[in-house]
Amino acid sequence: MLSRLMSSSIRSLDRECNCTVRLLDDSEYTCTIQRDAKGQYLFDLICHHLNLLEKDYFGIRYVDPDKQRHWLEFTKSIAKQMKSQPPFTMCLRVKFYPPDPAALKEEITRYLVFLQVKRDLYHGRLLCKTSDAALLAAYILQAEIGDYDPGKHPEGYSSKFQFFPKHSEKLERRIAEIHKTELIGQTPETSELNFLQKAQMLETYGVDPHPCKDVSGNPAFLAFTPFGFTVLQGNRRVHFLKWDEVTKLKFEAKTFHIYANQKEDRKIILTYFAPTPEACKHLWKCGVENQAFYKLEKSSQVRTVSSSNLFFKGSRFRYSGKVAKEVMEQSAKIKRDPPEIHRAGMVPSRSCPSITHGPRLTSVPRTRRRAVHISIMEGLESLRDSAHSTPVRSVSHGDSFMPSRGQMVDGSEASTSAVISDEVYSPSDSMLPTPVAEHGVEMPLARHLNGSTCSIDEEKESEAGARKEGQVAEFGPGRRHLRMVRSRPSPSSDLEELNKFILSVLRLFLVTIGLLFALLLLLIMLTESDLDIAFLRDIRKTPEFQQFHFEYFCPLRRWFSCKLRWMGGFLISK
């Protein structure tokens, strides 16, 4: 009896596994789940722990043994997705950024989104000009330490907090000035909402960068935002496509294609290359989910999509959640007392170390500023180790880094080298053509060639000519849209498209021949074999088959036999 109990307990332990999920405030939630438990079960446990109802904006991210990032699929088994041995470690993150954070119904939801966007700001995914950066940091100070108090906050107190990968003393003074004079009396929830509303106006809000290369081999970053698909290259946004314009996303091995229809029925195809096939598939799935969430009116409109042409073998994927409009309608029906929020405050953190002296850029002579400048492209390259990009480098809990390196890693995230400083950060050097300069300076446009832009120096030299031709950036009321300048596709891309078309035709021909051969084999089995199978017997008894057999097949068989005997006799006589 004792041995039976011990064996049953061992079997039950084998069917269970431990999961640790790192939350947005850097606390950890640990639970025990069944090995066959699906992702939805774990997600519901976390949402219940957080008392979160508006949960469709969030997701669980993990890293597989090959260092490839994934979003946990809620309809599949957790153990099968992880492809590693327990205990499992994952992270709760914002998967779909709210297009309008102010429209969120509950404060707990806004607080969690605030933590995510604050994390984006620190890791260099949310870029902005220095005036906006100072205001955003001041909102964070007000939300987490309250009003300025001379007794608690001595001179230079803002230098003890790190909001960005790197910053200057001048920016620290500006942050403290705004916190002291402009934000007095704001409650934490008001400051968090103001922070989100300001961040939502930036073009890098919600950017989830995926490293790729264009057809010319130039590095680029693809991103899916609440407003559409964007391509970042060099210090320019070379493409921005609204979700309504994107018609299809497709991938083959490491090649990713974006099909879109723009104004005047102009159809474009953008092609990029991911580092690995797994990274390309992850990019494709992220695009499919974002397009379904932000574009569709109802989840019933969601369809299974395929990564290949026609019926050839390829990956198939279906988004399984609600869409943005349904989430907003469901949130409006929430009626409960607001849950209590336990704000973490400015405490030391693996990924967002608020009370640590971050690297500062001191004032330098103008002649040396370009030497100090760290290009945004270099910062984007370091996003390969950031929270959203792929692949990544994982770090254990005990790993530590010196502040002078400008990096802090929490096991799944690393800061970037993007610089926010009055001396070196200006809109014209940003990775995006916006935000616009303080005094209304127009931004130069990027020239591109099938997803590839010219170099930064060429763009600066051609800036005057572009303005003469009227090729200027246009910004709509509330959201800025860039009018792109298009040129002819390169001959190499035309040849590549032709080769792909020929390959598709050959595939179709081979599949057709295969189907005809299979039908021929089935016909021979029906007419010539004596196999007594119920399926074949039922077909043989049908009047249609008997008529076909005696009126068409038998005469055709006799004709072929006659021809074969004639050819055999002719060859023998030779």
PDB file of N, CA and C in Angstrom, residues 398-444:
ATOM      1  N   GLY A 398      21.661  36.330 -10.902  1.00  0.00           N
ATOM      2  CA  GLY A 398      22.794  36.860 -10.167  1.00  0.00           C
ATOM      3  C   GLY A 398      23.726  37.704 -10.977  1.00  0.00           C
ATOM      4  N   ASP A 399      23.514  37.779 -12.277  1.00  0.00           N
ATOM      5  CA  ASP A 399      24.417  38.561 -13.112  1.00  0.00           C
ATOM      6  C   ASP A 399      24.285  40.038 -12.784  1.00  0.00           C
ATOM      7  N   SER A 400      25.370  40.745 -12.776  1.00  0.00           N
ATOM      8  CA  SER A 400      25.352  42.181 -12.522  1.00  0.00           C
ATOM      9  C   SER A 400      26.285  42.859 -13.492  1.00  0.00           C
ATOM     10  N   PHE A 401      26.012  44.152 -13.721  1.00  0.00           N
ATOM     11  CA  PHE A 401      26.806  44.911 -14.664  1.00  0.00           C
ATOM     12  C   PHE A 401      27.184  46.241 -14.024  1.00  0.00           C
ATOM     13  N   MET A 402      28.348  46.741 -14.396  1.00  0.00           N
ATOM     14  CA  MET A 402      28.778  48.043 -13.899  1.00  0.00           C
ATOM     15  C   MET A 402      27.984  49.127 -14.601  1.00  0.00           C
ATOM     16  N   PRO A 403      27.573  50.178 -13.891  1.00  0.00           N
ATOM     17  CA  PRO A 403      26.816  51.241 -14.538  1.00  0.00           C
ATOM     18  C   PRO A 403      27.539  51.865 -15.700  1.00  0.00           C
ATOM     19  N   SER A 404      28.868  51.847 -15.698  1.00  0.00           N
ATOM     20  CA  SER A 404      29.603  52.500 -16.778  1.00  0.00           C
ATOM     21  C   SER A 404      29.356  51.850 -18.117  1.00  0.00           C
ATOM     22  N   ARG A 405      28.853  50.623 -18.098  1.00  0.00           N
ATOM     23  CA  ARG A 405      28.584  49.959 -19.366  1.00  0.00           C
ATOM     24  C   ARG A 405      27.270  50.418 -19.966  1.00  0.00           C
ATOM     25  N   GLY A 406      26.443  51.075 -19.165  1.00  0.00           N
ATOM     26  CA  GLY A 406      25.184  51.580 -19.701  1.00  0.00           C
ATOM     27  C   GLY A 406      24.203  50.483 -19.993  1.00  0.00           C
ATOM     28  N   GLN A 407      24.323  49.327 -19.340  1.00  0.00           N
ATOM     29  CA  GLN A 407      23.411  48.231 -19.601  1.00  0.00           C
ATOM     30  C   GLN A 407      22.978  47.644 -18.284  1.00  0.00           C
ATOM     31  N   MET A 408      21.675  47.318 -18.209  1.00  0.00           N
ATOM     32  CA  MET A 408      21.148  46.591 -17.072  1.00  0.00           C
ATOM     33  C   MET A 408      20.245  45.522 -17.646  1.00  0.00           C
ATOM     34  N   VAL A 409      20.413  44.282 -17.250  1.00  0.00           N
ATOM     35  CA  VAL A 409      19.701  43.159 -17.825  1.00  0.00           C
ATOM     36  C   VAL A 409      18.924  42.461 -16.736  1.00  0.00           C
ATOM     37  N   ASP A 410      17.652  42.086 -16.997  1.00  0.00           N
ATOM     38  CA  ASP A 410      16.850  41.391 -16.007  1.00  0.00           C
ATOM     39  C   ASP A 410      16.573  39.962 -16.405  1.00  0.00           C
ATOM     40  N   GLY A 411      17.436  39.371 -17.147  1.00  0.00           N
ATOM     41  CA  GLY A 411      17.244  37.989 -17.572  1.00  0.00           C
ATOM     42  C   GLY A 411      16.573  37.895 -18.913  1.00  0.00           C
ATOM     43  N   SER A 412      15.872  38.957 -19.316  1.00  0.00           N
ATOM     44  CA  SER A 412      15.241  38.922 -20.633  1.00  0.00           C
ATOM     45  C   SER A 412      15.268  40.263 -21.317  1.00  0.00           C
ATOM     46  N   GLU A 413      15.848  41.292 -20.679  1.00  0.00           N
ATOM     47  CA  GLU A 413      15.861  42.613 -21.274  1.00  0.00           C
ATOM     48  C   GLU A 413      17.216  43.249 -21.053  1.00  0.00           C
ATOM     49  N   ALA A 414      17.619  44.106 -21.996  1.00  0.00           N
ATOM     50  CA  ALA A 414      18.864  44.855 -21.851  1.00  0.00           C
ATOM     51  C   ALA A 414      18.647  46.251 -22.359  1.00  0.00           C
ATOM     52  N   SER A 415      19.296  47.208 -21.775  1.00  0.00           N
ATOM     53  CA  SER A 415      19.139  48.585 -22.210  1.00  0.00           C
ATOM     54  C   SER A 415      19.936  48.816 -23.473  1.00  0.00           C
ATOM     55  N   THR A 416      19.615  49.916 -24.135  1.00  0.00           N
ATOM     56  CA  THR A 416      20.260  50.205 -25.397  1.00  0.00           C
ATOM     57  C   THR A 416      21.246  51.343 -25.230  1.00  0.00           C
ATOM     58  N   SER A 417      21.890  51.675 -26.341  1.00  0.00           N
ATOM     59  CA  SER A 417      22.870  52.751 -26.332  1.00  0.00           C
ATOM     60  C   SER A 417      22.297  54.053 -26.846  1.00  0.00           C
ATOM     61  N   ALA A 418      20.965  54.133 -26.986  1.00  0.00           N
ATOM     62  CA  ALA A 418      20.366  55.369 -27.467  1.00  0.00           C
ATOM     63  C   ALA A 418      20.640  56.488 -26.473  1.00  0.00           C
ATOM     64  N   VAL A 419      20.922  57.666 -26.984  1.00  0.00           N
ATOM     65  CA  VAL A 419      21.324  58.784 -26.146  1.00  0.00           C
ATOM     66  C   VAL A 419      20.226  59.830 -26.143  1.00  0.00           C
ATOM     67  N   ILE A 420      19.893  60.327 -24.967  1.00  0.00           N
ATOM     68  CA  ILE A 420      18.986  61.463 -24.872  1.00  0.00           C
ATOM     69  C   ILE A 420      19.751  62.570 -24.166  1.00  0.00           C
ATOM     70  N   SER A 421      20.125  63.573 -24.899  1.00  0.00           N
ATOM     71  CA  SER A 421      20.964  64.641 -24.358  1.00  0.00           C
ATOM     72  C   SER A 421      20.799  65.878 -25.213  1.00  0.00           C
ATOM     73  N   ASP A 422      20.810  67.031 -24.571  1.00  0.00           N
ATOM     74  CA  ASP A 422      20.710  68.280 -25.334  1.00  0.00           C
ATOM     75  C   ASP A 422      21.886  68.453 -26.272  1.00  0.00           C
ATOM     76  N   GLU A 423      23.067  67.912 -25.907  1.00  0.00           N
ATOM     77  CA  GLU A 423      24.249  68.111 -26.731  1.00  0.00           C
ATOM     78  C   GLU A 423      24.235  67.230 -27.976  1.00  0.00           C
ATOM     79  N   VAL A 424      23.698  66.052 -27.859  1.00  0.00           N
ATOM     80  CA  VAL A 424      23.859  65.113 -28.963  1.00  0.00           C
ATOM     81  C   VAL A 424      22.547  64.639 -29.550  1.00  0.00           C
ATOM     82  N   TYR A 425      21.433  64.919 -28.923  1.00  0.00           N
ATOM     83  CA  TYR A 425      20.159  64.387 -29.411  1.00  0.00           C
ATOM     84  C   TYR A 425      19.361  65.491 -30.058  1.00  0.00           C
ATOM     85  N   SER A 426      19.083  65.361 -31.327  1.00  0.00           N
ATOM     86  CA  SER A 426      18.272  66.337 -32.038  1.00  0.00           C
ATOM     87  C   SER A 426      17.343  65.603 -32.972  1.00  0.00           C
ATOM     88  N   PRO A 427      16.201  66.219 -33.333  1.00  0.00           N
ATOM     89  CA  PRO A 427      15.254  65.509 -34.195  1.00  0.00           C
ATOM     90  C   PRO A 427      15.858  65.051 -35.502  1.00  0.00           C
ATOM     91  N   SER A 428      16.772  65.848 -36.078  1.00  0.00           N
ATOM     92  CA  SER A 428      17.347  65.457 -37.370  1.00  0.00           C
ATOM     93  C   SER A 428      18.255  64.251 -37.262  1.00  0.00           C
ATOM     94  N   ASP A 429      18.726  63.942 -36.046  1.00  0.00           N
ATOM     95  CA  ASP A 429      19.563  62.761 -35.855  1.00  0.00           C
ATOM     96  C   ASP A 429      18.785  61.585 -35.298  1.00  0.00           C
ATOM     97  N   SER A 430      17.485  61.769 -35.143  1.00  0.00           N
ATOM     98  CA  SER A 430      16.674  60.683 -34.583  1.00  0.00           C
ATOM     99  C   SER A 430      16.501  59.583 -35.597  1.00  0.00           C
ATOM    100  N   MET A 431      16.142  58.415 -35.104  1.00  0.00           N
ATOM    101  CA  MET A 431      15.906  57.314 -36.033  1.00  0.00           C
ATOM    102  C   MET A 431      14.609  57.518 -36.791  1.00  0.00           C
ATOM    103  N   LEU A 432      13.768  58.438 -36.345  1.00  0.00           N
ATOM    104  CA  LEU A 432      12.512  58.732 -37.023  1.00  0.00           C
ATOM    105  C   LEU A 432      12.553  60.145 -37.582  1.00  0.00           C
ATOM    106  N   PRO A 433      11.762  60.419 -38.611  1.00  0.00           N
ATOM    107  CA  PRO A 433      11.699  61.784 -39.130  1.00  0.00           C
ATOM    108  C   PRO A 433      10.933  62.708 -38.208  1.00  0.00           C
ATOM    109  N   THR A 434      10.248  62.197 -37.231  1.00  0.00           N
ATOM    110  CA  THR A 434       9.539  62.989 -36.247  1.00  0.00           C
ATOM    111  C   THR A 434       9.953  62.495 -34.887  1.00  0.00           C
ATOM    112  N   PRO A 435       9.811  63.220 -33.804  1.00  0.00           N
ATOM    113  CA  PRO A 435       9.067  64.459 -33.688  1.00  0.00           C
ATOM    114  C   PRO A 435       9.743  65.646 -34.370  1.00  0.00           C
ATOM    115  N   VAL A 436       8.946  66.631 -34.715  1.00  0.00           N
ATOM    116  CA  VAL A 436       9.441  67.807 -35.416  1.00  0.00           C
ATOM    117  C   VAL A 436      10.200  68.690 -34.445  1.00  0.00           C
ATOM    118  N   ALA A 437      11.166  69.434 -34.972  1.00  0.00           N
ATOM    119  CA  ALA A 437      11.960  70.328 -34.132  1.00  0.00           C
ATOM    120  C   ALA A 437      11.069  71.368 -33.466  1.00  0.00           C
ATOM    121  N   GLU A 438      11.584  71.958 -32.393  1.00  0.00           N
ATOM    122  CA  GLU A 438      10.811  72.886 -31.583  1.00  0.00           C
ATOM    123  C   GLU A 438      10.272  74.062 -32.405  1.00  0.00           C
ATOM    124  N   HIS A 439      11.059  74.565 -33.369  1.00  0.00           N
ATOM    125  CA  HIS A 439      10.690  75.784 -34.093  1.00  0.00           C
ATOM    126  C   HIS A 439      10.143  75.492 -35.471  1.00  0.00           C
ATOM    127  N   GLY A 440       9.575  74.289 -35.642  1.00  0.00           N
ATOM    128  CA  GLY A 440       8.908  73.981 -36.895  1.00  0.00           C
ATOM    129  C   GLY A 440       9.819  73.694 -38.044  1.00  0.00           C
ATOM    130  N   VAL A 441      11.042  73.220 -37.789  1.00  0.00           N
ATOM    131  CA  VAL A 441      11.956  72.891 -38.878  1.00  0.00           C
ATOM    132  C   VAL A 441      11.443  71.663 -39.604  1.00  0.00           C
ATOM    133  N   GLU A 442      11.379  71.726 -40.926  1.00  0.00           N
ATOM    134  CA  GLU A 442      10.915  70.586 -41.706  1.00  0.00           C
ATOM    135  C   GLU A 442      11.999  69.528 -41.777  1.00  0.00           C
ATOM    136  N   MET A 443      11.553  68.268 -41.726  1.00  0.00           N
ATOM    137  CA  MET A 443      12.493  67.169 -41.708  1.00  0.00           C
ATOM    138  C   MET A 443      12.753  66.656 -43.119  1.00  0.00           C
ATOM    139  N   PRO A 444      13.996  66.274 -43.425  1.00  0.00           N
ATOM    140  CA  PRO A 444      14.284  65.680 -44.734  1.00  0.00           C
ATOM    141  C   PRO A 444      13.664  64.312 -44.847  1.00  0.00           C
TER     142      PRO A 444
END
